[in-house]
Amino acid sequence: VLASAVDPGHPQWAGRERGWPVPSQAYRLKMWERDMEELRIGEQGLIRQLGPRTDKDYEESWAIDIRYGNVAEFRDFTGPADPRYREHKRLKAQEMLEEVRRRIKYYEERKP
């Protein structure tokens, strides 16, 4: 047992082993599959957000945004029925979808 204030990759590491353990191919593939599944679920959720939405959907979204979001970001909107708010939500979902798709492509190119 070795207690140290530095990690195994640090030059002052006193242990015999240098660096971190190399994960196995099976472990790396398992983690890749887990991450890809999360990205695909996120992609599907964002696609649904970009589809038709009801007034109730916007009311729920507004309540969450006001409670947990950056209040200053929503200060200029009058509420969930404000067309500017709805367009803002659509644009944000589109940006997030593009980012998720970039990440999916990145992961696909680096599959273990």
PDB file of N, CA and C in Angstrom:
ATOM      1  N   VAL A   1       0.854  -1.181   0.000  1.00  0.00           N
ATOM      2  CA  VAL A   1       0.000   0.000   0.000  1.00  0.00           C
ATOM      3  C   VAL A   1       0.889   1.230   0.000  1.00  0.00           C
ATOM      4  N   LEU A   2       0.509   2.180  -0.831  1.00  0.00           N
ATOM      5  CA  LEU A   2       1.280   3.417  -0.934  1.00  0.00           C
ATOM      6  C   LEU A   2       0.315   4.590  -0.874  1.00  0.00           C
ATOM      7  N   ALA A   3       0.535   5.494   0.053  1.00  0.00           N
ATOM      8  CA  ALA A   3      -0.251   6.728   0.128  1.00  0.00           C
ATOM      9  C   ALA A   3       0.628   7.848  -0.404  1.00  0.00           C
ATOM     10  N   SER A   4       0.082   8.636  -1.296  1.00  0.00           N
ATOM     11  CA  SER A   4       0.879   9.682  -1.915  1.00  0.00           C
ATOM     12  C   SER A   4      -0.002  10.873  -2.259  1.00  0.00           C
ATOM     13  N   ALA A   5       0.591  12.048  -2.265  1.00  0.00           N
ATOM     14  CA  ALA A   5      -0.118  13.270  -2.644  1.00  0.00           C
ATOM     15  C   ALA A   5      -0.081  13.488  -4.152  1.00  0.00           C
ATOM     16  N   VAL A   6       0.624  12.618  -4.869  1.00  0.00           N
ATOM     17  CA  VAL A   6       0.733  12.764  -6.321  1.00  0.00           C
ATOM     18  C   VAL A   6       0.213  11.503  -7.018  1.00  0.00           C
ATOM     19  N   ASP A   7      -0.230  11.660  -8.250  1.00  0.00           N
ATOM     20  CA  ASP A   7      -0.753  10.556  -9.043  1.00  0.00           C
ATOM     21  C   ASP A   7       0.382   9.739  -9.649  1.00  0.00           C
ATOM     22  N   PRO A   8       0.064   8.507 -10.111  1.00  0.00           N
ATOM     23  CA  PRO A   8       1.098   7.655 -10.711  1.00  0.00           C
ATOM     24  C   PRO A   8       1.802   8.278 -11.919  1.00  0.00           C
ATOM     25  N   GLY A   9       1.214   9.189 -12.614  1.00  0.00           N
ATOM     26  CA  GLY A   9       1.871   9.811 -13.757  1.00  0.00           C
ATOM     27  C   GLY A   9       2.799  10.959 -13.387  1.00  0.00           C
ATOM     28  N   HIS A  10       2.779  11.386 -12.144  1.00  0.00           N
ATOM     29  CA  HIS A  10       3.580  12.525 -11.686  1.00  0.00           C
ATOM     30  C   HIS A  10       5.043  12.105 -11.511  1.00  0.00           C
ATOM     31  N   PRO A  11       6.000  12.986 -11.860  1.00  0.00           N
ATOM     32  CA  PRO A  11       7.430  12.640 -11.723  1.00  0.00           C
ATOM     33  C   PRO A  11       7.847  12.281 -10.296  1.00  0.00           C
ATOM     34  N   GLN A  12       7.159  12.792  -9.294  1.00  0.00           N
ATOM     35  CA  GLN A  12       7.516  12.506  -7.903  1.00  0.00           C
ATOM     36  C   GLN A  12       6.811  11.269  -7.339  1.00  0.00           C
ATOM     37  N   TRP A  13       6.106  10.543  -8.185  1.00  0.00           N
ATOM     38  CA  TRP A  13       5.433   9.329  -7.738  1.00  0.00           C
ATOM     39  C   TRP A  13       6.469   8.347  -7.200  1.00  0.00           C
ATOM     40  N   ALA A  14       6.236   7.835  -5.998  1.00  0.00           N
ATOM     41  CA  ALA A  14       7.213   6.961  -5.343  1.00  0.00           C
ATOM     42  C   ALA A  14       6.989   5.480  -5.633  1.00  0.00           C
ATOM     43  N   GLY A  15       5.891   5.130  -6.237  1.00  0.00           N
ATOM     44  CA  GLY A  15       5.591   3.726  -6.511  1.00  0.00           C
ATOM     45  C   GLY A  15       6.411   3.158  -7.656  1.00  0.00           C
ATOM     46  N   ARG A  16       6.411   1.834  -7.762  1.00  0.00           N
ATOM     47  CA  ARG A  16       7.160   1.172  -8.834  1.00  0.00           C
ATOM     48  C   ARG A  16       6.467   1.326 -10.181  1.00  0.00           C
ATOM     49  N   GLU A  17       5.151   1.228 -10.199  1.00  0.00           N
ATOM     50  CA  GLU A  17       4.393   1.317 -11.443  1.00  0.00           C
ATOM     51  C   GLU A  17       4.239   2.785 -11.837  1.00  0.00           C
ATOM     52  N   ARG A  18       4.473   3.059 -13.098  1.00  0.00           N
ATOM     53  CA  ARG A  18       4.323   4.421 -13.615  1.00  0.00           C
ATOM     54  C   ARG A  18       3.085   4.489 -14.494  1.00  0.00           C
ATOM     55  N   GLY A  19       2.369   5.580 -14.404  1.00  0.00           N
ATOM     56  CA  GLY A  19       1.178   5.761 -15.230  1.00  0.00           C
ATOM     57  C   GLY A  19       0.003   4.956 -14.704  1.00  0.00           C
ATOM     58  N   TRP A  20      -1.107   5.114 -15.356  1.00  0.00           N
ATOM     59  CA  TRP A  20      -2.336   4.431 -14.957  1.00  0.00           C
ATOM     60  C   TRP A  20      -2.453   3.104 -15.691  1.00  0.00           C
ATOM     61  N   PRO A  21      -3.232   2.182 -15.135  1.00  0.00           N
ATOM     62  CA  PRO A  21      -3.432   0.895 -15.822  1.00  0.00           C
ATOM     63  C   PRO A  21      -4.069   1.116 -17.196  1.00  0.00           C
ATOM     64  N   VAL A  22      -3.695   0.317 -18.157  1.00  0.00           N
ATOM     65  CA  VAL A  22      -4.259   0.402 -19.505  1.00  0.00           C
ATOM     66  C   VAL A  22      -5.534  -0.433 -19.522  1.00  0.00           C
ATOM     67  N   PRO A  23      -6.675   0.184 -19.861  1.00  0.00           N
ATOM     68  CA  PRO A  23      -7.918  -0.585 -19.873  1.00  0.00           C
ATOM     69  C   PRO A  23      -7.921  -1.614 -21.000  1.00  0.00           C
ATOM     70  N   SER A  24      -8.587  -2.729 -20.762  1.00  0.00           N
ATOM     71  CA  SER A  24      -8.647  -3.793 -21.763  1.00  0.00           C
ATOM     72  C   SER A  24      -9.521  -3.351 -22.942  1.00  0.00           C
ATOM     73  N   GLN A  25      -9.364  -4.059 -24.056  1.00  0.00           N
ATOM     74  CA  GLN A  25     -10.177  -3.794 -25.248  1.00  0.00           C
ATOM     75  C   GLN A  25     -11.663  -3.977 -24.923  1.00  0.00           C
ATOM     76  N   ALA A  26     -11.994  -5.031 -24.186  1.00  0.00           N
ATOM     77  CA  ALA A  26     -13.389  -5.310 -23.835  1.00  0.00           C
ATOM     78  C   ALA A  26     -13.974  -4.180 -22.988  1.00  0.00           C
ATOM     79  N   TYR A  27     -13.194  -3.681 -22.027  1.00  0.00           N
ATOM     80  CA  TYR A  27     -13.666  -2.595 -21.176  1.00  0.00           C
ATOM     81  C   TYR A  27     -13.863  -1.317 -21.991  1.00  0.00           C
ATOM     82  N   ARG A  28     -12.899  -0.999 -22.866  1.00  0.00           N
ATOM     83  CA  ARG A  28     -13.009   0.209 -23.683  1.00  0.00           C
ATOM     84  C   ARG A  28     -14.239   0.134 -24.588  1.00  0.00           C
ATOM     85  N   LEU A  29     -14.502  -1.053 -25.166  1.00  0.00           N
ATOM     86  CA  LEU A  29     -15.674  -1.232 -26.024  1.00  0.00           C
ATOM     87  C   LEU A  29     -16.966  -1.087 -25.216  1.00  0.00           C
ATOM     88  N   LYS A  30     -16.975  -1.633 -24.017  1.00  0.00           N
ATOM     89  CA  LYS A  30     -18.155  -1.521 -23.151  1.00  0.00           C
ATOM     90  C   LYS A  30     -18.445  -0.062 -22.823  1.00  0.00           C
ATOM     91  N   MET A  31     -17.427   0.703 -22.488  1.00  0.00           N
ATOM     92  CA  MET A  31     -17.610   2.122 -22.171  1.00  0.00           C
ATOM     93  C   MET A  31     -18.030   2.915 -23.413  1.00  0.00           C
ATOM     94  N   TRP A  32     -17.468   2.551 -24.564  1.00  0.00           N
ATOM     95  CA  TRP A  32     -17.841   3.206 -25.816  1.00  0.00           C
ATOM     96  C   TRP A  32     -19.317   2.952 -26.125  1.00  0.00           C
ATOM     97  N   GLU A  33     -19.752   1.709 -25.972  1.00  0.00           N
ATOM     98  CA  GLU A  33     -21.154   1.369 -26.234  1.00  0.00           C
ATOM     99  C   GLU A  33     -22.081   2.110 -25.274  1.00  0.00           C
ATOM    100  N   ARG A  34     -21.700   2.212 -24.004  1.00  0.00           N
ATOM    101  CA  ARG A  34     -22.509   2.953 -23.034  1.00  0.00           C
ATOM    102  C   ARG A  34     -22.639   4.408 -23.438  1.00  0.00           C
ATOM    103  N   ASP A  35     -21.516   5.032 -23.795  1.00  0.00           N
ATOM    104  CA  ASP A  35     -21.531   6.446 -24.187  1.00  0.00           C
ATOM    105  C   ASP A  35     -22.325   6.670 -25.470  1.00  0.00           C
ATOM    106  N   MET A  36     -22.182   5.757 -26.440  1.00  0.00           N
ATOM    107  CA  MET A  36     -22.929   5.887 -27.692  1.00  0.00           C
ATOM    108  C   MET A  36     -24.427   5.759 -27.443  1.00  0.00           C
ATOM    109  N   GLU A  37     -24.816   4.854 -26.564  1.00  0.00           N
ATOM    110  CA  GLU A  37     -26.240   4.688 -26.253  1.00  0.00           C
ATOM    111  C   GLU A  37     -26.796   5.971 -25.632  1.00  0.00           C
ATOM    112  N   GLU A  38     -26.053   6.585 -24.724  1.00  0.00           N
ATOM    113  CA  GLU A  38     -26.490   7.848 -24.121  1.00  0.00           C
ATOM    114  C   GLU A  38     -26.621   8.946 -25.172  1.00  0.00           C
ATOM    115  N   LEU A  39     -25.662   9.011 -26.091  1.00  0.00           N
ATOM    116  CA  LEU A  39     -25.731  10.013 -27.151  1.00  0.00           C
ATOM    117  C   LEU A  39     -26.931   9.767 -28.060  1.00  0.00           C
ATOM    118  N   ARG A  40     -27.192   8.526 -28.397  1.00  0.00           N
ATOM    119  CA  ARG A  40     -28.331   8.219 -29.279  1.00  0.00           C
ATOM    120  C   ARG A  40     -29.661   8.530 -28.600  1.00  0.00           C
ATOM    121  N   ILE A  41     -29.764   8.245 -27.308  1.00  0.00           N
ATOM    122  CA  ILE A  41     -30.979   8.588 -26.560  1.00  0.00           C
ATOM    123  C   ILE A  41     -31.158  10.105 -26.550  1.00  0.00           C
ATOM    124  N   GLY A  42     -30.072  10.828 -26.314  1.00  0.00           N
ATOM    125  CA  GLY A  42     -30.132  12.290 -26.337  1.00  0.00           C
ATOM    126  C   GLY A  42     -30.528  12.818 -27.701  1.00  0.00           C
ATOM    127  N   GLU A  43     -29.995  12.201 -28.745  1.00  0.00           N
ATOM    128  CA  GLU A  43     -30.332  12.618 -30.110  1.00  0.00           C
ATOM    129  C   GLU A  43     -31.831  12.441 -30.367  1.00  0.00           C
ATOM    130  N   GLN A  44     -32.376  11.299 -29.962  1.00  0.00           N
ATOM    131  CA  GLN A  44     -33.801  11.048 -30.181  1.00  0.00           C
ATOM    132  C   GLN A  44     -34.669  12.033 -29.393  1.00  0.00           C
ATOM    133  N   GLY A  45     -34.256  12.357 -28.171  1.00  0.00           N
ATOM    134  CA  GLY A  45     -35.002  13.338 -27.373  1.00  0.00           C
ATOM    135  C   GLY A  45     -35.002  14.709 -28.023  1.00  0.00           C
ATOM    136  N   LEU A  46     -33.876  15.105 -28.578  1.00  0.00           N
ATOM    137  CA  LEU A  46     -33.791  16.412 -29.237  1.00  0.00           C
ATOM    138  C   LEU A  46     -34.601  16.425 -30.532  1.00  0.00           C
ATOM    139  N   ILE A  47     -34.616  15.316 -31.239  1.00  0.00           N
ATOM    140  CA  ILE A  47     -35.440  15.239 -32.447  1.00  0.00           C
ATOM    141  C   ILE A  47     -36.915  15.409 -32.079  1.00  0.00           C
ATOM    142  N   ARG A  48     -37.335  14.783 -30.969  1.00  0.00           N
ATOM    143  CA  ARG A  48     -38.727  14.953 -30.518  1.00  0.00           C
ATOM    144  C   ARG A  48     -39.006  16.406 -30.139  1.00  0.00           C
ATOM    145  N   GLN A  49     -38.039  17.068 -29.503  1.00  0.00           N
ATOM    146  CA  GLN A  49     -38.222  18.476 -29.135  1.00  0.00           C
ATOM    147  C   GLN A  49     -38.394  19.361 -30.354  1.00  0.00           C
ATOM    148  N   LEU A  50     -37.779  18.992 -31.455  1.00  0.00           N
ATOM    149  CA  LEU A  50     -37.878  19.793 -32.668  1.00  0.00           C
ATOM    150  C   LEU A  50     -39.166  19.505 -33.446  1.00  0.00           C
ATOM    151  N   GLY A  51     -39.880  18.465 -33.045  1.00  0.00           N
ATOM    152  CA  GLY A  51     -41.144  18.146 -33.690  1.00  0.00           C
ATOM    153  C   GLY A  51     -42.255  19.019 -33.123  1.00  0.00           C
ATOM    154  N   PRO A  52     -43.480  18.690 -33.481  1.00  0.00           N
ATOM    155  CA  PRO A  52     -44.622  19.475 -32.964  1.00  0.00           C
ATOM    156  C   PRO A  52     -44.664  19.441 -31.439  1.00  0.00           C
ATOM    157  N   ARG A  53     -44.905  20.602 -30.849  1.00  0.00           N
ATOM    158  CA  ARG A  53     -44.990  20.703 -29.390  1.00  0.00           C
ATOM    159  C   ARG A  53     -46.294  21.385 -29.008  1.00  0.00           C
ATOM    160  N   THR A  54     -46.860  20.949 -27.917  1.00  0.00           N
ATOM    161  CA  THR A  54     -48.127  21.501 -27.453  1.00  0.00           C
ATOM    162  C   THR A  54     -47.878  22.684 -26.516  1.00  0.00           C
ATOM    163  N   ASP A  55     -48.968  23.404 -26.226  1.00  0.00           N
ATOM    164  CA  ASP A  55     -48.865  24.498 -25.252  1.00  0.00           C
ATOM    165  C   ASP A  55     -48.408  23.961 -23.900  1.00  0.00           C
ATOM    166  N   LYS A  56     -48.897  22.772 -23.543  1.00  0.00           N
ATOM    167  CA  LYS A  56     -48.492  22.160 -22.271  1.00  0.00           C
ATOM    168  C   LYS A  56     -46.990  21.889 -22.247  1.00  0.00           C
ATOM    169  N   ASP A  57     -46.433  21.430 -23.375  1.00  0.00           N
ATOM    170  CA  ASP A  57     -44.986  21.195 -23.457  1.00  0.00           C
ATOM    171  C   ASP A  57     -44.217  22.482 -23.149  1.00  0.00           C
ATOM    172  N   TYR A  58     -44.662  23.580 -23.746  1.00  0.00           N
ATOM    173  CA  TYR A  58     -43.976  24.856 -23.524  1.00  0.00           C
ATOM    174  C   TYR A  58     -44.161  25.352 -22.091  1.00  0.00           C
ATOM    175  N   GLU A  59     -45.336  25.107 -21.507  1.00  0.00           N
ATOM    176  CA  GLU A  59     -45.557  25.505 -20.121  1.00  0.00           C
ATOM    177  C   GLU A  59     -44.620  24.743 -19.179  1.00  0.00           C
ATOM    178  N   GLU A  60     -44.472  23.451 -19.421  1.00  0.00           N
ATOM    179  CA  GLU A  60     -43.558  22.647 -18.594  1.00  0.00           C
ATOM    180  C   GLU A  60     -42.115  23.093 -18.788  1.00  0.00           C
ATOM    181  N   SER A  61     -41.754  23.360 -20.026  1.00  0.00           N
ATOM    182  CA  SER A  61     -40.400  23.816 -20.327  1.00  0.00           C
ATOM    183  C   SER A  61     -40.122  25.164 -19.663  1.00  0.00           C
ATOM    184  N   TRP A  62     -41.091  26.054 -19.727  1.00  0.00           N
ATOM    185  CA  TRP A  62     -40.954  27.374 -19.116  1.00  0.00           C
ATOM    186  C   TRP A  62     -40.747  27.244 -17.605  1.00  0.00           C
ATOM    187  N   ALA A  63     -41.542  26.398 -16.965  1.00  0.00           N
ATOM    188  CA  ALA A  63     -41.436  26.222 -15.511  1.00  0.00           C
ATOM    189  C   ALA A  63     -40.046  25.709 -15.132  1.00  0.00           C
ATOM    190  N   ILE A  64     -39.526  24.780 -15.908  1.00  0.00           N
ATOM    191  CA  ILE A  64     -38.184  24.247 -15.638  1.00  0.00           C
ATOM    192  C   ILE A  64     -37.131  25.322 -15.886  1.00  0.00           C
ATOM    193  N   ASP A  65     -37.255  26.051 -16.994  1.00  0.00           N
ATOM    194  CA  ASP A  65     -36.275  27.091 -17.317  1.00  0.00           C
ATOM    195  C   ASP A  65     -36.234  28.172 -16.241  1.00  0.00           C
ATOM    196  N   ILE A  66     -37.399  28.592 -15.774  1.00  0.00           N
ATOM    197  CA  ILE A  66     -37.444  29.649 -14.759  1.00  0.00           C
ATOM    198  C   ILE A  66     -36.918  29.143 -13.420  1.00  0.00           C
ATOM    199  N   ARG A  67     -37.212  27.900 -13.107  1.00  0.00           N
ATOM    200  CA  ARG A  67     -36.780  27.365 -11.809  1.00  0.00           C
ATOM    201  C   ARG A  67     -35.297  27.015 -11.775  1.00  0.00           C
ATOM    202  N   TYR A  68     -34.785  26.402 -12.847  1.00  0.00           N
ATOM    203  CA  TYR A  68     -33.421  25.879 -12.822  1.00  0.00           C
ATOM    204  C   TYR A  68     -32.470  26.558 -13.796  1.00  0.00           C
ATOM    205  N   GLY A  69     -32.990  27.323 -14.717  1.00  0.00           N
ATOM    206  CA  GLY A  69     -32.140  27.908 -15.747  1.00  0.00           C
ATOM    207  C   GLY A  69     -31.560  29.246 -15.343  1.00  0.00           C
ATOM    208  N   ASN A  70     -30.925  29.854 -16.300  1.00  0.00           N
ATOM    209  CA  ASN A  70     -30.365  31.190 -16.131  1.00  0.00           C
ATOM    210  C   ASN A  70     -31.513  32.180 -16.319  1.00  0.00           C
ATOM    211  N   VAL A  71     -32.032  32.723 -15.230  1.00  0.00           N
ATOM    212  CA  VAL A  71     -33.214  33.591 -15.283  1.00  0.00           C
ATOM    213  C   VAL A  71     -32.989  34.773 -16.223  1.00  0.00           C
ATOM    214  N   ALA A  72     -31.789  35.301 -16.263  1.00  0.00           N
ATOM    215  CA  ALA A  72     -31.500  36.438 -17.141  1.00  0.00           C
ATOM    216  C   ALA A  72     -31.728  36.073 -18.612  1.00  0.00           C
ATOM    217  N   GLU A  73     -31.514  34.829 -18.962  1.00  0.00           N
ATOM    218  CA  GLU A  73     -31.695  34.384 -20.343  1.00  0.00           C
ATOM    219  C   GLU A  73     -33.167  34.468 -20.765  1.00  0.00           C
ATOM    220  N   PHE A  74     -34.086  34.377 -19.810  1.00  0.00           N
ATOM    221  CA  PHE A  74     -35.516  34.348 -20.115  1.00  0.00           C
ATOM    222  C   PHE A  74     -36.245  35.621 -19.694  1.00  0.00           C
ATOM    223  N   ARG A  75     -35.526  36.601 -19.223  1.00  0.00           N
ATOM    224  CA  ARG A  75     -36.112  37.839 -18.730  1.00  0.00           C
ATOM    225  C   ARG A  75     -36.912  38.579 -19.805  1.00  0.00           C
ATOM    226  N   ASP A  76     -36.454  38.529 -21.038  1.00  0.00           N
ATOM    227  CA  ASP A  76     -37.106  39.283 -22.110  1.00  0.00           C
ATOM    228  C   ASP A  76     -38.324  38.574 -22.694  1.00  0.00           C
ATOM    229  N   PHE A  77     -38.590  37.357 -22.266  1.00  0.00           N
ATOM    230  CA  PHE A  77     -39.756  36.628 -22.759  1.00  0.00           C
ATOM    231  C   PHE A  77     -40.920  36.846 -21.800  1.00  0.00           C
ATOM    232  N   THR A  78     -42.137  36.906 -22.349  1.00  0.00           N
ATOM    233  CA  THR A  78     -43.318  37.143 -21.509  1.00  0.00           C
ATOM    234  C   THR A  78     -43.869  35.866 -20.889  1.00  0.00           C
ATOM    235  N   GLY A  79     -43.485  34.719 -21.413  1.00  0.00           N
ATOM    236  CA  GLY A  79     -43.968  33.457 -20.867  1.00  0.00           C
ATOM    237  C   GLY A  79     -43.905  32.360 -21.911  1.00  0.00           C
ATOM    238  N   PRO A  80     -44.494  31.204 -21.589  1.00  0.00           N
ATOM    239  CA  PRO A  80     -44.394  30.064 -22.496  1.00  0.00           C
ATOM    240  C   PRO A  80     -45.117  30.249 -23.830  1.00  0.00           C
ATOM    241  N   ALA A  81     -46.047  31.186 -23.913  1.00  0.00           N
ATOM    242  CA  ALA A  81     -46.775  31.422 -25.170  1.00  0.00           C
ATOM    243  C   ALA A  81     -46.065  32.427 -26.068  1.00  0.00           C
ATOM    244  N   ASP A  82     -45.035  33.078 -25.552  1.00  0.00           N
ATOM    245  CA  ASP A  82     -44.298  34.076 -26.334  1.00  0.00           C
ATOM    246  C   ASP A  82     -43.638  33.399 -27.539  1.00  0.00           C
ATOM    247  N   PRO A  83     -43.953  33.835 -28.757  1.00  0.00           N
ATOM    248  CA  PRO A  83     -43.346  33.215 -29.951  1.00  0.00           C
ATOM    249  C   PRO A  83     -41.818  33.306 -29.947  1.00  0.00           C
ATOM    250  N   ARG A  84     -41.266  34.361 -29.343  1.00  0.00           N
ATOM    251  CA  ARG A  84     -39.808  34.489 -29.271  1.00  0.00           C
ATOM    252  C   ARG A  84     -39.215  33.412 -28.359  1.00  0.00           C
ATOM    253  N   TYR A  85     -39.921  33.093 -27.273  1.00  0.00           N
ATOM    254  CA  TYR A  85     -39.476  32.026 -26.371  1.00  0.00           C
ATOM    255  C   TYR A  85     -39.492  30.688 -27.102  1.00  0.00           C
ATOM    256  N   ARG A  86     -40.554  30.440 -27.829  1.00  0.00           N
ATOM    257  CA  ARG A  86     -40.673  29.176 -28.549  1.00  0.00           C
ATOM    258  C   ARG A  86     -39.595  29.039 -29.618  1.00  0.00           C
ATOM    259  N   GLU A  87     -39.294  30.131 -30.301  1.00  0.00           N
ATOM    260  CA  GLU A  87     -38.218  30.107 -31.303  1.00  0.00           C
ATOM    261  C   GLU A  87     -36.863  29.906 -30.620  1.00  0.00           C
ATOM    262  N   HIS A  88     -36.683  30.544 -29.478  1.00  0.00           N
ATOM    263  CA  HIS A  88     -35.452  30.380 -28.697  1.00  0.00           C
ATOM    264  C   HIS A  88     -35.246  28.907 -28.332  1.00  0.00           C
ATOM    265  N   LYS A  89     -36.314  28.257 -27.867  1.00  0.00           N
ATOM    266  CA  LYS A  89     -36.227  26.843 -27.499  1.00  0.00           C
ATOM    267  C   LYS A  89     -35.911  25.984 -28.720  1.00  0.00           C
ATOM    268  N   ARG A  90     -36.508  26.302 -29.863  1.00  0.00           N
ATOM    269  CA  ARG A  90     -36.258  25.541 -31.083  1.00  0.00           C
ATOM    270  C   ARG A  90     -34.802  25.680 -31.511  1.00  0.00           C
ATOM    271  N   LEU A  91     -34.293  26.911 -31.476  1.00  0.00           N
ATOM    272  CA  LEU A  91     -32.894  27.144 -31.873  1.00  0.00           C
ATOM    273  C   LEU A  91     -31.925  26.450 -30.923  1.00  0.00           C
ATOM    274  N   LYS A  92     -32.203  26.498 -29.632  1.00  0.00           N
ATOM    275  CA  LYS A  92     -31.341  25.821 -28.649  1.00  0.00           C
ATOM    276  C   LYS A  92     -31.339  24.313 -28.889  1.00  0.00           C
ATOM    277  N   ALA A  93     -32.521  23.747 -29.147  1.00  0.00           N
ATOM    278  CA  ALA A  93     -32.601  22.309 -29.401  1.00  0.00           C
ATOM    279  C   ALA A  93     -31.847  21.956 -30.679  1.00  0.00           C
ATOM    280  N   GLN A  94     -31.941  22.802 -31.703  1.00  0.00           N
ATOM    281  CA  GLN A  94     -31.233  22.551 -32.955  1.00  0.00           C
ATOM    282  C   GLN A  94     -29.721  22.587 -32.736  1.00  0.00           C
ATOM    283  N   GLU A  95     -29.243  23.569 -31.972  1.00  0.00           N
ATOM    284  CA  GLU A  95     -27.812  23.661 -31.659  1.00  0.00           C
ATOM    285  C   GLU A  95     -27.344  22.419 -30.897  1.00  0.00           C
ATOM    286  N   MET A  96     -28.136  22.006 -29.919  1.00  0.00           N
ATOM    287  CA  MET A  96     -27.765  20.840 -29.122  1.00  0.00           C
ATOM    288  C   MET A  96     -27.764  19.575 -29.977  1.00  0.00           C
ATOM    289  N   LEU A  97     -28.728  19.453 -30.889  1.00  0.00           N
ATOM    290  CA  LEU A  97     -28.785  18.296 -31.770  1.00  0.00           C
ATOM    291  C   LEU A  97     -27.547  18.242 -32.666  1.00  0.00           C
ATOM    292  N   GLU A  98     -27.151  19.377 -33.201  1.00  0.00           N
ATOM    293  CA  GLU A  98     -25.950  19.416 -34.033  1.00  0.00           C
ATOM    294  C   GLU A  98     -24.715  19.002 -33.232  1.00  0.00           C
ATOM    295  N   GLU A  99     -24.631  19.462 -31.991  1.00  0.00           N
ATOM    296  CA  GLU A  99     -23.489  19.096 -31.140  1.00  0.00           C
ATOM    297  C   GLU A  99     -23.498  17.600 -30.826  1.00  0.00           C
ATOM    298  N   VAL A 100     -24.650  17.050 -30.509  1.00  0.00           N
ATOM    299  CA  VAL A 100     -24.747  15.615 -30.224  1.00  0.00           C
ATOM    300  C   VAL A 100     -24.352  14.816 -31.459  1.00  0.00           C
ATOM    301  N   ARG A 101     -24.776  15.250 -32.620  1.00  0.00           N
ATOM    302  CA  ARG A 101     -24.416  14.537 -33.852  1.00  0.00           C
ATOM    303  C   ARG A 101     -22.915  14.630 -34.140  1.00  0.00           C
ATOM    304  N   ARG A 102     -22.310  15.758 -33.809  1.00  0.00           N
ATOM    305  CA  ARG A 102     -20.852  15.871 -33.948  1.00  0.00           C
ATOM    306  C   ARG A 102     -20.159  14.876 -33.018  1.00  0.00           C
ATOM    307  N   ARG A 103     -20.662  14.778 -31.807  1.00  0.00           N
ATOM    308  CA  ARG A 103     -20.070  13.852 -30.841  1.00  0.00           C
ATOM    309  C   ARG A 103     -20.267  12.406 -31.271  1.00  0.00           C
ATOM    310  N   ILE A 104     -21.433  12.079 -31.819  1.00  0.00           N
ATOM    311  CA  ILE A 104     -21.678  10.719 -32.310  1.00  0.00           C
ATOM    312  C   ILE A 104     -20.678  10.391 -33.421  1.00  0.00           C
ATOM    313  N   LYS A 105     -20.491  11.317 -34.341  1.00  0.00           N
ATOM    314  CA  LYS A 105     -19.540  11.095 -35.435  1.00  0.00           C
ATOM    315  C   LYS A 105     -18.125  10.892 -34.879  1.00  0.00           C
ATOM    316  N   TYR A 106     -17.749  11.728 -33.918  1.00  0.00           N
ATOM    317  CA  TYR A 106     -16.435  11.619 -33.284  1.00  0.00           C
ATOM    318  C   TYR A 106     -16.268  10.230 -32.654  1.00  0.00           C
ATOM    319  N   TYR A 107     -17.282   9.779 -31.912  1.00  0.00           N
ATOM    320  CA  TYR A 107     -17.210   8.467 -31.270  1.00  0.00           C
ATOM    321  C   TYR A 107     -17.154   7.352 -32.303  1.00  0.00           C
ATOM    322  N   GLU A 108     -17.961   7.464 -33.367  1.00  0.00           N
ATOM    323  CA  GLU A 108     -17.957   6.423 -34.390  1.00  0.00           C
ATOM    324  C   GLU A 108     -16.579   6.282 -35.042  1.00  0.00           C
ATOM    325  N   GLU A 109     -15.895   7.386 -35.227  1.00  0.00           N
ATOM    326  CA  GLU A 109     -14.570   7.362 -35.837  1.00  0.00           C
ATOM    327  C   GLU A 109     -13.516   6.765 -34.905  1.00  0.00           C
ATOM    328  N   ARG A 110     -13.808   6.701 -33.622  1.00  0.00           N
ATOM    329  CA  ARG A 110     -12.827   6.232 -32.656  1.00  0.00           C
ATOM    330  C   ARG A 110     -13.296   4.989 -31.892  1.00  0.00           C
ATOM    331  N   LYS A 111     -14.119   4.197 -32.542  1.00  0.00           N
ATOM    332  CA  LYS A 111     -14.622   2.982 -31.890  1.00  0.00           C
ATOM    333  C   LYS A 111     -13.444   2.050 -31.609  1.00  0.00           C
ATOM    334  N   PRO A 112     -13.367   1.576 -30.362  1.00  0.00           N
ATOM    335  CA  PRO A 112     -12.245   0.676 -30.020  1.00  0.00           C
ATOM    336  C   PRO A 112     -12.340  -0.655 -30.738  1.00  0.00           C
TER     337      PRO A 112
END
